[in-house]
Backbone as CSV, one residue per row, in Angstrom:
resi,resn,N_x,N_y,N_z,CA_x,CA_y,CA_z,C_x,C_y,C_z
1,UNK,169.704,91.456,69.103,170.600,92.105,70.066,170.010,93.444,70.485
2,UNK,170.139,93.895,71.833,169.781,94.684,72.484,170.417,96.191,72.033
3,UNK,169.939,97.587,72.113,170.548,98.595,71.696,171.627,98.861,72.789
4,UNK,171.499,98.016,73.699,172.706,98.361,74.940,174.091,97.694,74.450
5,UNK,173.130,96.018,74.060,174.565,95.197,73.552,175.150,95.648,72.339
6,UNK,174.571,96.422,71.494,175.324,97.346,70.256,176.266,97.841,70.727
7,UNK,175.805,98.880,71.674,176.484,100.040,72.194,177.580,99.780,73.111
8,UNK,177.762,98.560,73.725,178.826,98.066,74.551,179.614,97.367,73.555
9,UNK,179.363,96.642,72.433,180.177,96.341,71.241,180.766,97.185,70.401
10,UNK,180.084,98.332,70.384,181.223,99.578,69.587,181.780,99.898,70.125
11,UNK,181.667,100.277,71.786,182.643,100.754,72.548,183.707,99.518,72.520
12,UNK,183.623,98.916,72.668,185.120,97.814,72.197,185.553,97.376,70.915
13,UNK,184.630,97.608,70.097,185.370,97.669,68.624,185.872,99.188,68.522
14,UNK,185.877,100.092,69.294,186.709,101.054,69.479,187.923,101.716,70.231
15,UNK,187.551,100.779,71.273,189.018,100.673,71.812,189.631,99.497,71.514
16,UNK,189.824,98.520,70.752,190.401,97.511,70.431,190.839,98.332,69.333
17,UNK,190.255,99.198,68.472,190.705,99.652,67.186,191.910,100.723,67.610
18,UNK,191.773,101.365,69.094,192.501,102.747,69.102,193.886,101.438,69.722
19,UNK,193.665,100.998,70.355,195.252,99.990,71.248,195.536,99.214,69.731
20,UNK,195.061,98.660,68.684,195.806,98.046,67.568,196.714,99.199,66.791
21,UNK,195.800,100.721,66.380,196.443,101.871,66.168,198.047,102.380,66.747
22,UNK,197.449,102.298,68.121,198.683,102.404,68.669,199.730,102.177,68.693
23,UNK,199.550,100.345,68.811,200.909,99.418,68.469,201.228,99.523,66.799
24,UNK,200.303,99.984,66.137,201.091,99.857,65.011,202.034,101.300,63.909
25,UNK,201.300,101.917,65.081,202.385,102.920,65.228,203.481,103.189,65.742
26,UNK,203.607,102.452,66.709,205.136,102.474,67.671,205.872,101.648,67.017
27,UNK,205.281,100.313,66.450,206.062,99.516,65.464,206.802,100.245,64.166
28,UNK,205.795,101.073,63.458,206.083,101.873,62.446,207.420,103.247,62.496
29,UNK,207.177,103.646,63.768,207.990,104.889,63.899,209.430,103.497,64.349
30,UNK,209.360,102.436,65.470,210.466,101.959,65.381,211.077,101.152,64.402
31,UNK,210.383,100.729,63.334,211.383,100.577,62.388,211.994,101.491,61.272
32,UNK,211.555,102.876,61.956,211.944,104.288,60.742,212.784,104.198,61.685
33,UNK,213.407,104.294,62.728,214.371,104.649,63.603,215.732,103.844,63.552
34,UNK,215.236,102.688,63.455,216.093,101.559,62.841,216.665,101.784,61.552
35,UNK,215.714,102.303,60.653,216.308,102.637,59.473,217.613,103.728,59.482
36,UNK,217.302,104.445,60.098,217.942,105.956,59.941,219.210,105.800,60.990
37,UNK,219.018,105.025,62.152,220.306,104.787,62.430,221.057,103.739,62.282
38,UNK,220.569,102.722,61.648,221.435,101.823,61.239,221.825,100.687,62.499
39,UNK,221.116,100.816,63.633,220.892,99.964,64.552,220.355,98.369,63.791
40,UNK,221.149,97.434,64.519,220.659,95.757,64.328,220.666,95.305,65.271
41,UNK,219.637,94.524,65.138,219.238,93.520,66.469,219.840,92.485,66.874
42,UNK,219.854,91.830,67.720,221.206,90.602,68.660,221.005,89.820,66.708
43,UNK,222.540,89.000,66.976,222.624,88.499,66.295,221.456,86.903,66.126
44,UNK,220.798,86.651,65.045,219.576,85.386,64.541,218.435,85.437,65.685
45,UNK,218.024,86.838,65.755,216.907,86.737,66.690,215.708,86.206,66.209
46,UNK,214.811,85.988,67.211,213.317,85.566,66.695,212.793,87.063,66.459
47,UNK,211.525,86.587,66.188,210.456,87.790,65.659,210.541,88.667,66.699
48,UNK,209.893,87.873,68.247,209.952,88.954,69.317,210.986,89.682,69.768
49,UNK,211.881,88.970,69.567,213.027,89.518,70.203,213.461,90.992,69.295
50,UNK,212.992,90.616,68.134,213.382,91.831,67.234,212.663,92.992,67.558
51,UNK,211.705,92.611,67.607,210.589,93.985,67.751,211.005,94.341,68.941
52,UNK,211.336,93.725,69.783,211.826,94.025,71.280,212.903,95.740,70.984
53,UNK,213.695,94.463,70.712,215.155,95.444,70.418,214.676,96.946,69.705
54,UNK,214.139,96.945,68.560,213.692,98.094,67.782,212.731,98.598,68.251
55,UNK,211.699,98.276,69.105,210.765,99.729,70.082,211.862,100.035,71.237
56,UNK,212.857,99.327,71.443,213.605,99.487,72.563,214.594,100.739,72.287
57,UNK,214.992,100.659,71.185,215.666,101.746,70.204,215.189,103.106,70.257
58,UNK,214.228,102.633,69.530,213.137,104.091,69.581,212.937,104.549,70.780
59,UNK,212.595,103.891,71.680,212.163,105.068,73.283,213.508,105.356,73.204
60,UNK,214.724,105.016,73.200,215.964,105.097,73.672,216.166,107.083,72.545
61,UNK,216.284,106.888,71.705,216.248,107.965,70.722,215.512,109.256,70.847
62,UNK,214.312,108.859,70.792,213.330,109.559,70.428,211.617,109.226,71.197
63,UNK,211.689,109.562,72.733,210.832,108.525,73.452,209.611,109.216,73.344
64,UNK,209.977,110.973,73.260,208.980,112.152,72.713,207.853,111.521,71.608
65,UNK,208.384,110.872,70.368,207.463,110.498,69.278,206.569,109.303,69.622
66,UNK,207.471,108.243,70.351,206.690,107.009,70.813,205.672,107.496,71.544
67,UNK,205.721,108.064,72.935,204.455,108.511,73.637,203.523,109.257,72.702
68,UNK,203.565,110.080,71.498,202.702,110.960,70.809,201.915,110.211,69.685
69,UNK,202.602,108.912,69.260,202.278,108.447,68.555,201.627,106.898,68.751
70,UNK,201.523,106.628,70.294,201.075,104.988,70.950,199.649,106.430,71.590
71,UNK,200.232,107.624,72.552,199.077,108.270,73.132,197.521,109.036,72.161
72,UNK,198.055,109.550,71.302,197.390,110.141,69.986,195.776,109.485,69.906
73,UNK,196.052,107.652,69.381,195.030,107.445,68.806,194.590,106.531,70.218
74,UNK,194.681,105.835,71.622,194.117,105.846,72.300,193.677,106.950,73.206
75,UNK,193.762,107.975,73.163,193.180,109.187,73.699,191.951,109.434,72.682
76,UNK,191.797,109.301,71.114,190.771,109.709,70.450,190.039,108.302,70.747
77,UNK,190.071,107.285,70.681,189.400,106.031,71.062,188.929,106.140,71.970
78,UNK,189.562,107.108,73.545,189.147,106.619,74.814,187.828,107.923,74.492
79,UNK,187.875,108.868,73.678,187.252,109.943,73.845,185.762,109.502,72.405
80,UNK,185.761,108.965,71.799,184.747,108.329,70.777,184.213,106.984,72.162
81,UNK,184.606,106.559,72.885,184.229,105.400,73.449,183.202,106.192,74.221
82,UNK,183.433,107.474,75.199,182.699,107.908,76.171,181.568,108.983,75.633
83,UNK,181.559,109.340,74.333,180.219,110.164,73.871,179.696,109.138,73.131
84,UNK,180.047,107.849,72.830,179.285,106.424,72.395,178.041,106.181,73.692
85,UNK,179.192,105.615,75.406,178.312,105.850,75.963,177.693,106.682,76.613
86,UNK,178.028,107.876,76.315,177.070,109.293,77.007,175.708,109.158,76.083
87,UNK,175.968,109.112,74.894,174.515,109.413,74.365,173.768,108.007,74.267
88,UNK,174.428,106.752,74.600,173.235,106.051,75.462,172.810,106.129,76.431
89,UNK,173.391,106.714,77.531,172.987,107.300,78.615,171.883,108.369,78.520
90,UNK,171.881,109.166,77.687,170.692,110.188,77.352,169.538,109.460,76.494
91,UNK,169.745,108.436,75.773,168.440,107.516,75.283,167.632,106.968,76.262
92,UNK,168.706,106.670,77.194,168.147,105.834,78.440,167.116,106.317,79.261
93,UNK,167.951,107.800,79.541,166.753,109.077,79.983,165.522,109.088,79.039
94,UNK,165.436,109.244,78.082,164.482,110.122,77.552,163.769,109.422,77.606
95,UNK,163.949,107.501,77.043,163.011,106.473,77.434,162.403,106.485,78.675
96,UNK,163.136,106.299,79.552,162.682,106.453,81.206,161.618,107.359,81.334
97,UNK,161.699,108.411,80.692,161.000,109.476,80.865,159.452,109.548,80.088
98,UNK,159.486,108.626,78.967,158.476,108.721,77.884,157.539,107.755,78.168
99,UNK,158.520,106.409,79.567,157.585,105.225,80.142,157.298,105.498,81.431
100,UNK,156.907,107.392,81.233,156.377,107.087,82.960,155.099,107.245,82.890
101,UNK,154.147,106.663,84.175,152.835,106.823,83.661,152.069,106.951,83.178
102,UNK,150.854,106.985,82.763,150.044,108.499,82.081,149.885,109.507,83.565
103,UNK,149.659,108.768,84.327,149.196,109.958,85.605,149.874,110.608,86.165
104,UNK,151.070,110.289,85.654,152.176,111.153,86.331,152.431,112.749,86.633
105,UNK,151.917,113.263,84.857,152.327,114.584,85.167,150.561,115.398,85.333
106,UNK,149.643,114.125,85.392,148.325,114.898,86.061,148.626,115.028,87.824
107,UNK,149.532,114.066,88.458,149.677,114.187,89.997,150.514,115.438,89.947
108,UNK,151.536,115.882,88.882,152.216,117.124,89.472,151.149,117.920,89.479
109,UNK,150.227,118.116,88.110,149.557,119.482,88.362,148.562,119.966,89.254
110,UNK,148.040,118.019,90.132,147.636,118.129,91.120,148.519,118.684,91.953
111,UNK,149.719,118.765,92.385,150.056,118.875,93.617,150.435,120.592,93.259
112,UNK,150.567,120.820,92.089,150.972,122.296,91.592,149.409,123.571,91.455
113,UNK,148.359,121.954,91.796,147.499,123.393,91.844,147.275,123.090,93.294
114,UNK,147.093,122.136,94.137,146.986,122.573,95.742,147.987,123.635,96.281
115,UNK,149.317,123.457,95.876,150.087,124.520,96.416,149.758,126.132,96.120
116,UNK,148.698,125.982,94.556,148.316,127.464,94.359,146.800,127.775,95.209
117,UNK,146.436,126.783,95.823,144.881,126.992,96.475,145.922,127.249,98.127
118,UNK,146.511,126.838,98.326,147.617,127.267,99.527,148.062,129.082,99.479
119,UNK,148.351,129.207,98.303,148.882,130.544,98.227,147.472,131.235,98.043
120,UNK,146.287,130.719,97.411,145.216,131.914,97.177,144.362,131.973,99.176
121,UNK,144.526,130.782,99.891,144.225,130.790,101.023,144.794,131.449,101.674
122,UNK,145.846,131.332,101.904,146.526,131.250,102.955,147.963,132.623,102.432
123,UNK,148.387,132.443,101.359,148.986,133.386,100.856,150.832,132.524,101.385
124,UNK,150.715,131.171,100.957,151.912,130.398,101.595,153.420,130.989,100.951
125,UNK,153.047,130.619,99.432,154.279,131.442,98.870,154.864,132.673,98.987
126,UNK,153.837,133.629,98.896,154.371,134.858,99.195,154.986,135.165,100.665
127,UNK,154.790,134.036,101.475,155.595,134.136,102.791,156.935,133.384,102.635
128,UNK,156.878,132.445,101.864,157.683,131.683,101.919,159.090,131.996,101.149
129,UNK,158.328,132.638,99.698,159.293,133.579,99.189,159.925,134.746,99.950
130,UNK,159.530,135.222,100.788,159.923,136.805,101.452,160.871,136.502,102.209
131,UNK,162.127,137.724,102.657,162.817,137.537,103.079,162.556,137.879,104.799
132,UNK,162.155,137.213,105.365,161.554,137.749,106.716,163.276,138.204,107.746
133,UNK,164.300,138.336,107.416,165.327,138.688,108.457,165.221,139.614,108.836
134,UNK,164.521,140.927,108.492,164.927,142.449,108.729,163.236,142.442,109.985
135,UNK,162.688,141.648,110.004,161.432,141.640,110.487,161.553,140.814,112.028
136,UNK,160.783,141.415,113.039,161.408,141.056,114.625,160.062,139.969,114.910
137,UNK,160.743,139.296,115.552,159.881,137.717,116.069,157.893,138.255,116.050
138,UNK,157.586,139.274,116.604,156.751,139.510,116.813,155.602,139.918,115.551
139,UNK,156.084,140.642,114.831,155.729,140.874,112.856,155.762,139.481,112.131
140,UNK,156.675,138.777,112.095,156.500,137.110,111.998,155.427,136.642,112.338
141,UNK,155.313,136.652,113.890,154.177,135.748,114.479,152.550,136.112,113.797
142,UNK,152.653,137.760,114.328,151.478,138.002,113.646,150.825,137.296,112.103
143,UNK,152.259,137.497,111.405,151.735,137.453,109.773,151.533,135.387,109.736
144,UNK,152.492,135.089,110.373,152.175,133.253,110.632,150.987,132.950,111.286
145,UNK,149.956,133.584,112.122,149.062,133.256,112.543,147.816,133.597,111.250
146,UNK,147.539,134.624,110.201,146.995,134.298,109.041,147.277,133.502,108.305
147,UNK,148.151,132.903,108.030,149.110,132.105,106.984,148.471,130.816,107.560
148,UNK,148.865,130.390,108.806,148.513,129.009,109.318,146.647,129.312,109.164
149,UNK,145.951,129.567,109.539,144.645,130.025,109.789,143.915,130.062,107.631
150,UNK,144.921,130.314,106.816,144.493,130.202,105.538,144.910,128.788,105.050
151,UNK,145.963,127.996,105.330,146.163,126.848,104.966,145.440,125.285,105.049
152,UNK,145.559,126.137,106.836,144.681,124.915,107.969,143.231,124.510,106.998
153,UNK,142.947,125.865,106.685,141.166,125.759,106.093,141.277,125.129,104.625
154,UNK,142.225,125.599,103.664,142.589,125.083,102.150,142.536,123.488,102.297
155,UNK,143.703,122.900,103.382,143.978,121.494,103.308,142.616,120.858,104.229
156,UNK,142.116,121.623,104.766,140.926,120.665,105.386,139.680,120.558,103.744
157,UNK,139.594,121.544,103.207,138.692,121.084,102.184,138.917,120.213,101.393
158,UNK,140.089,119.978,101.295,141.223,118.827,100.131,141.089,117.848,100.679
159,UNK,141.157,117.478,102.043,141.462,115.961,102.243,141.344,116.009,103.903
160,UNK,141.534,115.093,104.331,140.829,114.726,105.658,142.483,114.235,106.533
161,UNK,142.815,114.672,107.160,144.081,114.751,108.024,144.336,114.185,108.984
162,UNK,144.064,113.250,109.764,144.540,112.326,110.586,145.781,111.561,111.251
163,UNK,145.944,111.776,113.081,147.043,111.044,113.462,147.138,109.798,113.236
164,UNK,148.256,108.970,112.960,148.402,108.023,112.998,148.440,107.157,114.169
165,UNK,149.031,107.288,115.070,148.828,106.794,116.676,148.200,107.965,117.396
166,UNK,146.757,108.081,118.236,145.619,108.746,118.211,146.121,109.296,119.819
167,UNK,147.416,108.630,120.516,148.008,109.092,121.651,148.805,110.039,121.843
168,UNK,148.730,110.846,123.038,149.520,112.247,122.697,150.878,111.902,122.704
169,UNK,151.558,112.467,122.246,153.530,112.541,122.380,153.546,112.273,123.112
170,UNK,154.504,111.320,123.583,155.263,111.237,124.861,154.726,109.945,125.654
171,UNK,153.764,109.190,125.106,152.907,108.482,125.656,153.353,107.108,125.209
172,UNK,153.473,105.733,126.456,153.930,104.286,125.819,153.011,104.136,124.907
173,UNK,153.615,103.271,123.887,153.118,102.815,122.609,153.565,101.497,122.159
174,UNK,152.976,100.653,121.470,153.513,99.143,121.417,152.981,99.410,119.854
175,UNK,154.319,98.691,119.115,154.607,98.058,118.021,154.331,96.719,117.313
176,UNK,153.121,96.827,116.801,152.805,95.445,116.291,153.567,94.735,114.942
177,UNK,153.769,93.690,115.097,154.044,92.588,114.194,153.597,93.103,113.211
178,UNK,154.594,93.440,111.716,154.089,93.556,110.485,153.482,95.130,110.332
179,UNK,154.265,95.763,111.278,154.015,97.269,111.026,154.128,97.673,109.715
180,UNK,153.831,99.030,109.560,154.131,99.260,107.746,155.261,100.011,108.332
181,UNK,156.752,99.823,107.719,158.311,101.020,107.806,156.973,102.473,107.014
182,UNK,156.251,102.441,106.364,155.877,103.895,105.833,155.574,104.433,106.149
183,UNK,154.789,104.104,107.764,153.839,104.840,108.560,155.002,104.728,110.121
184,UNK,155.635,104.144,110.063,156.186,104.183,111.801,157.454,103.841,111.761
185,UNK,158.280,105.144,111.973,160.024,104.721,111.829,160.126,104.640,113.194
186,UNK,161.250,103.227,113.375,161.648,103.179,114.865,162.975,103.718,115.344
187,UNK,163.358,104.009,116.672,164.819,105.045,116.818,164.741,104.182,117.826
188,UNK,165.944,104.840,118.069,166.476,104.782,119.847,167.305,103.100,119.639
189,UNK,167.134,102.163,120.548,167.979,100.938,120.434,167.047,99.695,120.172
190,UNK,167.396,99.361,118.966,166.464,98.755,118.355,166.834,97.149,117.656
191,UNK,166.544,96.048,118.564,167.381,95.612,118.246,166.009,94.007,118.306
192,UNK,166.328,92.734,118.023,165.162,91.260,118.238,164.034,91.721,117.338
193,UNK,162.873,91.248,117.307,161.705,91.045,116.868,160.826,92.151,117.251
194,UNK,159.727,92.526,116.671,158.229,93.245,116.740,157.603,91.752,117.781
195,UNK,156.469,92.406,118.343,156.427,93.704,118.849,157.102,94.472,120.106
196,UNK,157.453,95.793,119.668,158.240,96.632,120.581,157.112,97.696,121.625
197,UNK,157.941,98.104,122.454,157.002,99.041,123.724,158.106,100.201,123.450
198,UNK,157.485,101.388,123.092,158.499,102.413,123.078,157.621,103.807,123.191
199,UNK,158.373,104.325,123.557,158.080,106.367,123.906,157.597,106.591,122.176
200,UNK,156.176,107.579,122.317,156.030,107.833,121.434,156.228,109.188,120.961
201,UNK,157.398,109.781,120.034,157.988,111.321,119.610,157.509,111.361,118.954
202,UNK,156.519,111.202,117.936,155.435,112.219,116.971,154.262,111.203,116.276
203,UNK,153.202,111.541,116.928,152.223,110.837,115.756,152.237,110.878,115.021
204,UNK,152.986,111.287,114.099,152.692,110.886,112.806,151.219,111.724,111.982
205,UNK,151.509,111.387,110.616,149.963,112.024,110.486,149.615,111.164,109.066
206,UNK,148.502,110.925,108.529,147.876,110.618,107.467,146.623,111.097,106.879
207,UNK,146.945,111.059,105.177,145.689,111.854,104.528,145.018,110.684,103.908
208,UNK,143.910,111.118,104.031,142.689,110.334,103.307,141.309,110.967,102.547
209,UNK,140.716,110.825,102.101,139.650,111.491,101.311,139.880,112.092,100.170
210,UNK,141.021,112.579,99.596,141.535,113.215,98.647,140.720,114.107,97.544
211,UNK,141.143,115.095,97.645,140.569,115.528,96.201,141.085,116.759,95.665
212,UNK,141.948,116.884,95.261,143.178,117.749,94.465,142.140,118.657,93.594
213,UNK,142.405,120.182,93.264,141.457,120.842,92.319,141.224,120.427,91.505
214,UNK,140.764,120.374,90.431,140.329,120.285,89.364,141.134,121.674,88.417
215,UNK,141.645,120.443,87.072,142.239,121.389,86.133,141.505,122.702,85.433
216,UNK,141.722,124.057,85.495,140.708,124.984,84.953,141.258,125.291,83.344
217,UNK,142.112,124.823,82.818,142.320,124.760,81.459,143.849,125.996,81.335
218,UNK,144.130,126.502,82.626,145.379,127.166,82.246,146.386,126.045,82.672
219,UNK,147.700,126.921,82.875,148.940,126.576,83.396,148.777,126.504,84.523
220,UNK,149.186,124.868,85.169,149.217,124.500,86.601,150.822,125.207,87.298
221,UNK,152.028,125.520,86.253,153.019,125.862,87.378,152.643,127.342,87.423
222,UNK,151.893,128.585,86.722,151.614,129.826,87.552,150.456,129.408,88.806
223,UNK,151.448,129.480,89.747,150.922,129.492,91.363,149.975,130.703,91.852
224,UNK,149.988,131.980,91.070,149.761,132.482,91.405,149.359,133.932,90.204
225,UNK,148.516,134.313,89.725,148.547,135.261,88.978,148.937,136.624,88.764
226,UNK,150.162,137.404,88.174,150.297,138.481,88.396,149.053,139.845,88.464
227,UNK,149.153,140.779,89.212,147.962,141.283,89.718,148.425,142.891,88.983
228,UNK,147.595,143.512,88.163,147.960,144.856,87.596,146.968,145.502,87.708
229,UNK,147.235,146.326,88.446,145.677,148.164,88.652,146.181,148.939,87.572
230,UNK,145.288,148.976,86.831,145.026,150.054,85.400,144.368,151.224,86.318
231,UNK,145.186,152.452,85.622,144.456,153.534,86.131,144.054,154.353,85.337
């Protein structure tokens, strides 16, 4: 059996245990109630009918104890049932997490050190971080025309950048049979079979050649090194 099918079996051998609790507490307090007032049930009843009559008693009396004493132990059942399955829910994670790749967290530190060859180029973060509102369109432009001019050059050494449809915007374009959805989303009214004739709103772009820095033996998430003049 599976650690899931465990874990879905205690959760019902635990609420089956808190709803048997229950009833046999409401049974219990109604035949103390019965006792103490001296209430009897229709005359040669059956079993059910009895128990009927005597929980019927009890709410009638004392309906305060019945709800505290049927609510009590399915509230601790309903509350043991849901940190049963919360912390399979967190096994689930951590597994998920322990079966991902091997290359996985080498692609973050790839992508965590291009973004720092971005900031040593181009200086991306420190723009990106800054609060540019107090600064007028024209102080912007200036400082975006280094910024673009340091990036442009970073990502051209990394990898090779290419449109996907080689036609300018705005230009007819036909849709072949067996397009890839990854490379060409279609809009507008879209409706029968490929291939389509449609206005083209953005080439698109694709990378090829790849080659992400190379690890230098520090920490890939400092983007950027703090800078201190000793004097």
């Amino acid at each position: 059996m599976s650690s899931s099918s465990r874990r879905t079996l205690l959760i019902l051998l635990i609420l089956l245990f808190a709803v048997l609790l229950a009833l046999g507490n409401i049974l219990c307090h109604a035949l103390v109630v019965q006792e103490l007032t001296g209430s009897t049930p229709p005359a040669d009843p059956g079993l059910l009918q009895r128990l009927i009559h005597t929980v019927g008693e009890s709410l009638r009396q004392w309906p305060q104890f019945v709800w505290f004493f049927s609510g009590a132990p399915l509230l601790v059942g309903i509350i043991l049932a849901l940190l049963v399955g919360l912390q399979g829910g967190g096994e689930a994670r951590s597994s998920a997490t322990a079966s991902l790749p091997a290359g996985a967290s080498g692609d973050v530190d790839g992508a965590l050190r291009l973004l720092a060859l971005l900031q040593q180029e181009g200086r991306l973060v420190d723009f990106l971080e800054e609060d540019i509102e107090p600064y007028d369109d024209a102080q912007v432009g200036a400082a975006v025309r280094a910024i673009h001019a340091g990036c442009r050059k970073a990502l051209h050494e990394r990898m090779r950048i290419a449109r996907i449809f080689a036609e300018e915007d705005g230009a007819t374009v036909e849709v072949p049979v067996g397009f890839d959805a990854g490379e060409l989303r279609l809009t507008g009214n879209v409706h029968g079979q490929p291939p389509f004739k449609g206005t083209l709103q953005h080439g698109g772009w694709r990378a090829s050649n790849i080659a992400l820095p190379r690890s230098s033996g520090v920490d890939a998430s400092a983007l950027a090194p703090a800078e201190v003049e000793v004097g």
